XYZ file of C-alpha atoms in Angstrom:
497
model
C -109.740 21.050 152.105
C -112.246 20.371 154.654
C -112.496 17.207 156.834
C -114.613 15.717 159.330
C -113.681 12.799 161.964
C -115.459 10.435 163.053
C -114.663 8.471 166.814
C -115.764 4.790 166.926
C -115.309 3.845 170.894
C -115.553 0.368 170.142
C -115.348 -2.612 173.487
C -111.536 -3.537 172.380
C -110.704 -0.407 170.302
C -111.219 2.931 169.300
C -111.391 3.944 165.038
C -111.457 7.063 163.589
C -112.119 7.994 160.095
C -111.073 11.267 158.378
C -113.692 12.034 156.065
C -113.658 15.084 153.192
C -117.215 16.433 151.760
C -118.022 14.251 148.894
C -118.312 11.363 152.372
C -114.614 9.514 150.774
C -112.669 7.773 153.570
C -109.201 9.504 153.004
C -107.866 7.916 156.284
C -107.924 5.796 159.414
C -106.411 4.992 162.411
C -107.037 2.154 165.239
C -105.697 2.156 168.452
C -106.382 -1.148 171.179
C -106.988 -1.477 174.359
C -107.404 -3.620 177.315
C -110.335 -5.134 179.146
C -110.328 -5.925 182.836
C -111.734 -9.182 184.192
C -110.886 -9.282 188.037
C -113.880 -12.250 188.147
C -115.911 -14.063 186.076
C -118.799 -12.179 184.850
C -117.126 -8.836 185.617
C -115.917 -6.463 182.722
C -114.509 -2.963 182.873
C -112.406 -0.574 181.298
C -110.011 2.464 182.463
C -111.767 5.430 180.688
C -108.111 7.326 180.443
C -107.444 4.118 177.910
C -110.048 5.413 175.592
C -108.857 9.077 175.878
C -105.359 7.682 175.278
C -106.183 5.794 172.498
C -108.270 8.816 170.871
C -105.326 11.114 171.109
C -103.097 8.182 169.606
C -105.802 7.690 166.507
C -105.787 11.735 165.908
C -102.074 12.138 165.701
C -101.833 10.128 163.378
C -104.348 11.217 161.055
C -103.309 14.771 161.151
C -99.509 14.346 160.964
C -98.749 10.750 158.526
C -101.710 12.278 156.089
C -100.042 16.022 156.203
C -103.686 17.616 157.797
C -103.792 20.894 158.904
C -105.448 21.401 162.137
C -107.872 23.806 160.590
C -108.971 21.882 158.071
C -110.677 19.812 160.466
C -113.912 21.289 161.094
C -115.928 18.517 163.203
C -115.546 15.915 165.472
C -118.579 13.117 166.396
C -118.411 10.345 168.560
C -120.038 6.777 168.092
C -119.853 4.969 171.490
C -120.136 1.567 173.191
C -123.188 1.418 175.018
C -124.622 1.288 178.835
C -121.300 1.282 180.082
C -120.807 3.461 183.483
C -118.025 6.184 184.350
C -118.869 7.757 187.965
C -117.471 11.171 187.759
C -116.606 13.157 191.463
C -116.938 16.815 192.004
C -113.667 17.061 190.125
C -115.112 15.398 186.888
C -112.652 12.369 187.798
C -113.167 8.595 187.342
C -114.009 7.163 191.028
C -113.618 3.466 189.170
C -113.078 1.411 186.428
C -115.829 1.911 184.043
C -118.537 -1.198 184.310
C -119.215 -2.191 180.595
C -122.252 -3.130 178.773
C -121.028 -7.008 178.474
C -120.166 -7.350 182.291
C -122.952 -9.459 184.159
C -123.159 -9.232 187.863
C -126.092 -7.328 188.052
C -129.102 -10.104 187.761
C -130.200 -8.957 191.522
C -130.445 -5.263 190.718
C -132.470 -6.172 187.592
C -135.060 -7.721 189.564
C -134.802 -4.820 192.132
C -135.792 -2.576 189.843
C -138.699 -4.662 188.523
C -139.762 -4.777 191.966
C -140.067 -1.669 192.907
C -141.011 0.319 189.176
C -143.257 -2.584 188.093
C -145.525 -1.235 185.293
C -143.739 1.983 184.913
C -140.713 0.430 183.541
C -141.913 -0.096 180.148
C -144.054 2.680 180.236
C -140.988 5.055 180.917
C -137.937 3.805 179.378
C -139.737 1.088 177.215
C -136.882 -1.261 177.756
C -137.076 -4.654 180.411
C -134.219 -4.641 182.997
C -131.068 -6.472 181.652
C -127.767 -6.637 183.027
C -126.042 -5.293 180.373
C -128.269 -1.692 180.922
C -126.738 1.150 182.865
C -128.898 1.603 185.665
C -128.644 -2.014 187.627
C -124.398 -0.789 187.448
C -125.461 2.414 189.569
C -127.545 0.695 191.698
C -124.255 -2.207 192.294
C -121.952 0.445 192.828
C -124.537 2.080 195.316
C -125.117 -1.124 197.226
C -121.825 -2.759 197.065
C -119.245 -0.165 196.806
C -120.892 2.960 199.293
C -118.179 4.781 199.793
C -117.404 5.102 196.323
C -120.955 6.050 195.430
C -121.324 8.640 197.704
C -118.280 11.021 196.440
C -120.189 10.299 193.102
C -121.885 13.396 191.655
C -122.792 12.930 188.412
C -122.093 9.601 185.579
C -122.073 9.354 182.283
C -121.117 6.721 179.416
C -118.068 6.108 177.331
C -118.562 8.568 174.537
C -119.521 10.896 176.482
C -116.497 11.113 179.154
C -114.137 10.952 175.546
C -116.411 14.216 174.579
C -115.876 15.915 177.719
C -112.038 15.009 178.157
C -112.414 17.179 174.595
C -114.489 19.986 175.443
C -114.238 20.213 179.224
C -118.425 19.969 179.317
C -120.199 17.200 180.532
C -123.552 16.599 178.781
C -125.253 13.360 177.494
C -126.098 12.565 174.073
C -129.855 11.239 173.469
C -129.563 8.164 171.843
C -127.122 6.497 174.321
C -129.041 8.088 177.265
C -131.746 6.167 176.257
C -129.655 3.293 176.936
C -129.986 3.769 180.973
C -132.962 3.217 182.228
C -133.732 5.687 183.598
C -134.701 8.261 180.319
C -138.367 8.708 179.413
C -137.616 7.660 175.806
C -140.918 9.099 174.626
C -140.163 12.239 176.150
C -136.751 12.756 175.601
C -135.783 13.698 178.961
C -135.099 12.230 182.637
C -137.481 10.412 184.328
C -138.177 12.171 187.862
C -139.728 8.787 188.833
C -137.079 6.333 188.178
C -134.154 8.866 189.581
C -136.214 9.460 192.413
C -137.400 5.541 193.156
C -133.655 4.598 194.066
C -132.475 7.828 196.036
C -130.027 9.059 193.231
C -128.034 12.274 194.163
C -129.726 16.089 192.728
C -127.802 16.485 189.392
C -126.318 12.873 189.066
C -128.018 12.972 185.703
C -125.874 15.586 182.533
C -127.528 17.594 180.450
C -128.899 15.728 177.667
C -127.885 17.233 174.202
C -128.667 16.172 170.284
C -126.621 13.922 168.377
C -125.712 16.180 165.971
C -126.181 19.185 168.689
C -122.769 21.520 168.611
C -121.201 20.182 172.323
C -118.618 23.197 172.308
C -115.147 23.195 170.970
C -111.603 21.426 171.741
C -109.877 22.999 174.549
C -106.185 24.083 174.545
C -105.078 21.296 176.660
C -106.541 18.339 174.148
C -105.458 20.391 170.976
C -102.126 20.575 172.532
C -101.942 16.875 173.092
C -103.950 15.606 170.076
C -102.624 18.133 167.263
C -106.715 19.384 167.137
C -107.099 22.532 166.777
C -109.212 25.039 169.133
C -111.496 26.186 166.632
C -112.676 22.212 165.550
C -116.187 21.836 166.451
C -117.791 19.270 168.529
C -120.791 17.640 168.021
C -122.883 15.178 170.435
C -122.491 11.648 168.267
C -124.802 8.534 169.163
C -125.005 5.272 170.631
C -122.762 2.616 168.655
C -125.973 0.816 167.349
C -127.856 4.282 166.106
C -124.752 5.569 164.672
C -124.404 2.239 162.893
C -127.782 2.963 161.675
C -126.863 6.087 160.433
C -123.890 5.050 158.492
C -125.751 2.343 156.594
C -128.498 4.872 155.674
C -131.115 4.162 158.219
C -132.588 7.290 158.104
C -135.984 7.184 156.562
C -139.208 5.292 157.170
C -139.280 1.630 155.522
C -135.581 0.924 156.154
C -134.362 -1.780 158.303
C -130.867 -2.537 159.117
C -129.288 -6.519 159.177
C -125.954 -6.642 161.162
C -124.504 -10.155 161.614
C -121.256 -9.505 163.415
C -120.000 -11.806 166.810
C -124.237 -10.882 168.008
C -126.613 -9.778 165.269
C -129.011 -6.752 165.136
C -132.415 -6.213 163.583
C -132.935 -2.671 163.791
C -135.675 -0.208 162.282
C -136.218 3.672 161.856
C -139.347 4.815 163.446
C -140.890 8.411 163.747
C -144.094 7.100 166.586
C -143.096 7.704 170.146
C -145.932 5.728 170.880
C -144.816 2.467 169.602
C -145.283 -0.356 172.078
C -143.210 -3.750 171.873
C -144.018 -5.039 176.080
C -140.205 -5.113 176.255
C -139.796 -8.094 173.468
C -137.405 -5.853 172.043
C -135.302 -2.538 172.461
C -136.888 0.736 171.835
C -134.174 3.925 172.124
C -134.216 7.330 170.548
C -132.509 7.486 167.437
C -129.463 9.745 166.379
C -132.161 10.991 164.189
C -133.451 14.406 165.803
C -137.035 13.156 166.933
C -137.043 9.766 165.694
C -136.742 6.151 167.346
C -135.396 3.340 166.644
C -136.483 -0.187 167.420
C -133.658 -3.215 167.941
C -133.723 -7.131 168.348
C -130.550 -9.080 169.173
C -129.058 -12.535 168.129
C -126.209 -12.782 171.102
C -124.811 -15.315 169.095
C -124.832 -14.793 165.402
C -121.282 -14.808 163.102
C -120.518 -16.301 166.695
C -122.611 -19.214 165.812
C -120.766 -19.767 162.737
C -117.265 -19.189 163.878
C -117.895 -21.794 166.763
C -119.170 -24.203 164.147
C -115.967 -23.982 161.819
C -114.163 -23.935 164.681
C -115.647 -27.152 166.211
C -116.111 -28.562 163.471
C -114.021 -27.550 160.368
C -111.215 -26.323 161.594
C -108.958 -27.428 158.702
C -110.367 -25.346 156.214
C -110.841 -21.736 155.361
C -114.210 -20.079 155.536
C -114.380 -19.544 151.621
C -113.979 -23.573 151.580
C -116.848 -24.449 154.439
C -119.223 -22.113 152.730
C -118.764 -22.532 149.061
C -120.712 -25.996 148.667
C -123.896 -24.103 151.058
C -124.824 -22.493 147.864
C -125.644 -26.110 146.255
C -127.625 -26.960 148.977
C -132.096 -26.152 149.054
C -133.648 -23.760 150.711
C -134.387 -25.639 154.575
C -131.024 -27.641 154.424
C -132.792 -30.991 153.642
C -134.961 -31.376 156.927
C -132.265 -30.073 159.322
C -133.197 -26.833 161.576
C -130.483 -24.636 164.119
C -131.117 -22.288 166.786
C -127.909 -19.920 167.804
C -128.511 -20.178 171.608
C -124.980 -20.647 172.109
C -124.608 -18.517 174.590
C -128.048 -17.889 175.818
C -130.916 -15.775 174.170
C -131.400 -12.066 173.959
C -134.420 -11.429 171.412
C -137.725 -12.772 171.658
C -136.356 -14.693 174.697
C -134.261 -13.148 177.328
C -133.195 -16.544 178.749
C -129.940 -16.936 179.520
C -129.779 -20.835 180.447
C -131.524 -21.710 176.621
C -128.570 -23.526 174.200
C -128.292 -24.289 170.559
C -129.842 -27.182 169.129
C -129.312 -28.957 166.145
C -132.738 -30.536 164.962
C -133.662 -33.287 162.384
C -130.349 -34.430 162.134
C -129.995 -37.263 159.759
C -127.289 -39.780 158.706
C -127.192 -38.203 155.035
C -126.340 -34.643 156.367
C -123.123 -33.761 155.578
C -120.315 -30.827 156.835
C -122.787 -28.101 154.055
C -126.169 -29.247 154.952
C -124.674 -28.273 158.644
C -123.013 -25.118 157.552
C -126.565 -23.631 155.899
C -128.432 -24.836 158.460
C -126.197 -22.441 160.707
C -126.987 -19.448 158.457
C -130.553 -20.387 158.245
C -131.115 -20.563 162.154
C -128.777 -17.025 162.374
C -131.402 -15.297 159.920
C -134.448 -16.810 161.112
C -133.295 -15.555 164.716
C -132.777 -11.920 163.185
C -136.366 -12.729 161.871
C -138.234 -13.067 164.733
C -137.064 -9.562 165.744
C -138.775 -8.544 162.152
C -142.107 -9.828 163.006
C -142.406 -8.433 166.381
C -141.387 -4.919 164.334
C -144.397 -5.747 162.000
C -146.903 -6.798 164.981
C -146.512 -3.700 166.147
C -147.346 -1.724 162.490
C -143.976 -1.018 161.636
C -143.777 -1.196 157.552
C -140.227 -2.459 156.210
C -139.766 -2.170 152.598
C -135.566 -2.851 152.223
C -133.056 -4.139 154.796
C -129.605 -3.042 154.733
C -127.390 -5.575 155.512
C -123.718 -5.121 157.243
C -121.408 -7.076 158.565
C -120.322 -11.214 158.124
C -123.848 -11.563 156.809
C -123.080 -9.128 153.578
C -119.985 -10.889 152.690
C -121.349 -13.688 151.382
C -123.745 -13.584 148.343
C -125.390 -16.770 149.225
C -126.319 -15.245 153.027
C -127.370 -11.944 151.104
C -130.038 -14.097 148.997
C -131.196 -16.170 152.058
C -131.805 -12.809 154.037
C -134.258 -11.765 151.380
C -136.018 -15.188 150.896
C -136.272 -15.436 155.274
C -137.110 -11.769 155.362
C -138.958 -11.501 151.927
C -137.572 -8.518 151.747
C -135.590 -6.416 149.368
C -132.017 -6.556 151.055
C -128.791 -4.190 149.904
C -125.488 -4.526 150.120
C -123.284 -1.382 150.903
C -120.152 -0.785 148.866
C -118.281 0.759 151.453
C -119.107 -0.361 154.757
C -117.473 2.034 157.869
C -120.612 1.169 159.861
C -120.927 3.563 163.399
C -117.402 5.287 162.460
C -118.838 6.656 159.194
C -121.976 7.244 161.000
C -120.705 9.341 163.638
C -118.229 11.063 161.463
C -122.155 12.140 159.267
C -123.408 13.703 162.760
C -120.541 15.776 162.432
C -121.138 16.751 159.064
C -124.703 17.605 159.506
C -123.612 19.657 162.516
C -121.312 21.923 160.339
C -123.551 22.969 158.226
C -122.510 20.543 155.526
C -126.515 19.546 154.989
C -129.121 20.388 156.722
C -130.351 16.398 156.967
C -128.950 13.007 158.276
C -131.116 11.767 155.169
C -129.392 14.331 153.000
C -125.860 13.610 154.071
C -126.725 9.642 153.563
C -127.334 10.351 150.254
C -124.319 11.958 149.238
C -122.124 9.643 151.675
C -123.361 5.808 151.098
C -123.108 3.937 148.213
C -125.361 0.898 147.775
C -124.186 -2.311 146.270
C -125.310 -4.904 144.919
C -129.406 -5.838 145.639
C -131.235 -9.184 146.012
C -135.093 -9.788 145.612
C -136.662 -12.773 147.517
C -136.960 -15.868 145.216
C -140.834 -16.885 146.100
C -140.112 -20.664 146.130
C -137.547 -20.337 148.908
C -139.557 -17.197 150.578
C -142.482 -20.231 150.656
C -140.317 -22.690 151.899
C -138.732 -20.318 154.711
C -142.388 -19.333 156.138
C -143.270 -23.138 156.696
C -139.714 -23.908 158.275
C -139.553 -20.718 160.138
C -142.794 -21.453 162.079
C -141.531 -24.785 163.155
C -137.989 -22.599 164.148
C -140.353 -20.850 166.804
C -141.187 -24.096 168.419
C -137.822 -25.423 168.945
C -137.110 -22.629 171.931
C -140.474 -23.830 173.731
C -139.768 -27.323 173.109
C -135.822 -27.351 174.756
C -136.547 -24.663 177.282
C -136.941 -27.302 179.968
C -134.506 -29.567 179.024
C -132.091 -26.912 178.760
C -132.916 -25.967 182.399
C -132.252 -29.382 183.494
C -128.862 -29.549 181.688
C -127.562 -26.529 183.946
C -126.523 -28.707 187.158
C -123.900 -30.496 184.045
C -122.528 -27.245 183.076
């Protein structure tokens, strides 16, 4: 037999998923591990955790499912995001990692507005946020310079995992584009932005394809993982695009629905040239040539947990949600925006908050519950229409995560999208997807679009009911005034917080 793996470096964990050639799931394995939160706002890792929890997650699959090392032929990676490993002339850590959720960087943001202005968007087609890997350099650089300058090169989570692996450093596209500092319509450094804040000669890898052949284990992680020298490895993508990938968003007119803790609207698109003023995130795709285009909903299954939580804490989440489906379209007058935790998509604000609007004395613990789904979706929405603005045709959304669980949530995506939306039968999300790079990579198709159809299996389908998608438009326009309208007053509440 003949197997591929797939390497999910999640925030809290890493998955893998052994995979044979007809795309079945014949195993998994999860390992934890830790955060570090010296101070509020501040998040990082120890990149040995992830290579300790890799070698962990491969073990097992080889040895408790009887594998032989050569019947492993790939390996792909899907990574967390903008998170930053500083690398000496040795290749070794100089710090904790700085992860994508860790927040201290507001001042470097609007350092780098300062000084790139215009050519921000125009390069890396992306506004300055926090979360984004170059306002971490430029921390480290101003806060921590004797660290920085033993620093020689960086790279991101996957990425060190890939190079503990194969002893080369090299970064993969799609989470390059992730930086900052990547021309995203180019494909390649920018010489401007590495030059505008004094970064070393070199500090930049080679950037390589997702599904690019990265070179091949070496002895000493075949010794330690049970691998075997001859197992290819292949470049693997950003968490979000390799998501993408292993829902099947491969082709024009396919857009992918995540509701997880945040939610992500995210599209396949093949025009470099696409422009969206920063509104929403624009990155190269796994995809060889193509792009993908991203809203986010920080807090989207988030909004619902909190409400159950707060709110209905004595009951299961089958119980809360089974009387929604009784309930109209709109929730009888009562409207919710899921700024619990601040705004990411169309409104990088992070002092907005969640409001509950219309609330009436015959509203009960359902009418609540819906209206919480409804403001989730029409959030993911407004990422939709800014896709469309800018000519970008969606046909079918593909929906993962909390938000496919539930058939009612299924049918109110299509009405609020008035789109077709799918189901997936076996959802694996960015494991799956990274462990299709790999495929691809060996030869196993010559496609991403031709492994996704071998590999995913749809499920069940929902068209949008016209009534509802009628009474969604209407309600959905007065959603959009709601963050205008509270914006101030939201502001005001910050000296109570």
């Amino acid at each position: 037999m003949s197997y591929v793996i797939g390497i999910d470096l999640g925030t809290s964990s890493v998955k893998t998923v052994l995979v044979n050639k007809q795309g079945e799931i014949k195993a998994e394995a999860t390992r934890p591990y830790p955060l570090i939160h010296e101070r509020p706002g501040y998040s990082e890792q120890d990149p040995q955790e992830w290579v300790n929890g890799s070698i962990a997650c491969l073990q097992e699959l080889l040895k408790e499912n009887a594998i032989s090392p050569e019947e492993i032929e790939g390996v792909s990676f899907s990574g967390q995001m903008h998170g930053l490993v500083l690398l000496d002339a040795g290749n070794n850590p100089l710090r904790p990692a700085i992860l994508w959720n860790d927040t201290r960087t507001t001042k470097q943001c609007r350092d780098i507005e300062a000084k790139l202005g215009s050519q921000l968007l125009e390069i890396t087609r992306n506004a300055a946020l926090e979360g984004f890997t170059l306002p971490k350099i430029l921390w480290v650089q101003e806060n921590e310079p004797e660290i920085f300058a033993k620093a020689k090169q960086f790279v991101l989570p996957k990425d060190y995992l890939r190079y503990r692996m194969t002893g080369k450093v090299d970064m993969e596209i799609s989470d390059a584009a992730g930086t900052l500092m990547l021309n995203v319509a180019e494909g390649k450094w920018s010489e401007e932005v590495v030059k505008a804040f004094g970064l070393p000669e070199g500090f930049c890898p080679p950037i390589v394809g997702s599904t690019e052949l990265t070179g091949t284990v070496t002895p000493e992680f075949a010794a330690l993982s049970g691998l075997s020298t001859s197992t290819k490895v292949f470049g693997g993508g950003a968490d979000n695009a390799c998501g993408a990938v292993g829902a099947g968003i491969v082709r024009k007119g396919d857009a992918l629905s995540s509701i997880g803790t945040s939610g992500v609207i995210l599209t396949y698109e093949e025009d470099k040239n696409k422009d969206f003023a920063g509104k929403v995130h624009f990155f190269n795709h796994a995809h060889p040539g193509a792009f993908y285009a991203m809203g986010v909903t920080l807090a989207a299954g988030y909004s619902l947990s909190w409400f159950k939580e707060t709110f209905a804490k004595s009951i299961s989440f089958n119980e809360m949600l089974a009387p929604v489906a009784d309930v109209k379209a709109g929730s009888e007058g009562l409207l919710f925006t899921p700024y619990l935790v601040g705004e990411r998509t169309p409104h990088a604000d992070s002092a907005i908050r969640a409001s509950f609007v219309g609330v009436s004395g015959t509203h009960e613990l359902k009418h609540f519950a819906r209206a919480v789904m409804e403001g989730i979706t029409f959030s993911l929405q407004e990422s939709l229409e800014l896709f469309q603005q800018a000519g970008i045709t969606v046909e079918r959304v593909i929906s993962i995560g909390g938000g496919a669980k539930n058939p009612t949530w299924l049918q109110m995506q299509a009405d609020i999208f008035g789109k077709t939306v799918v189901s997936l039968k076996n959802e694996q999300g960015p494991a799956m997807g990274s462990a299709m790079m790999a495929a691809v990579g060996c030869g196993w198709f010559d496609s991403l679009e031709a492994c996704a159809d071998q590999f995913i299996e749809y499920g069940a389908t929902y068209e949008p009911n016209p009534d509802n998608v009628a009474t969604y438009s209407k309600l959905f326009k007065l959603y959009q005034q709601v963050y205008t309208q509270t914006r101030e007053l939201n502001e005001g509440l910050q000296q109570f917080r």
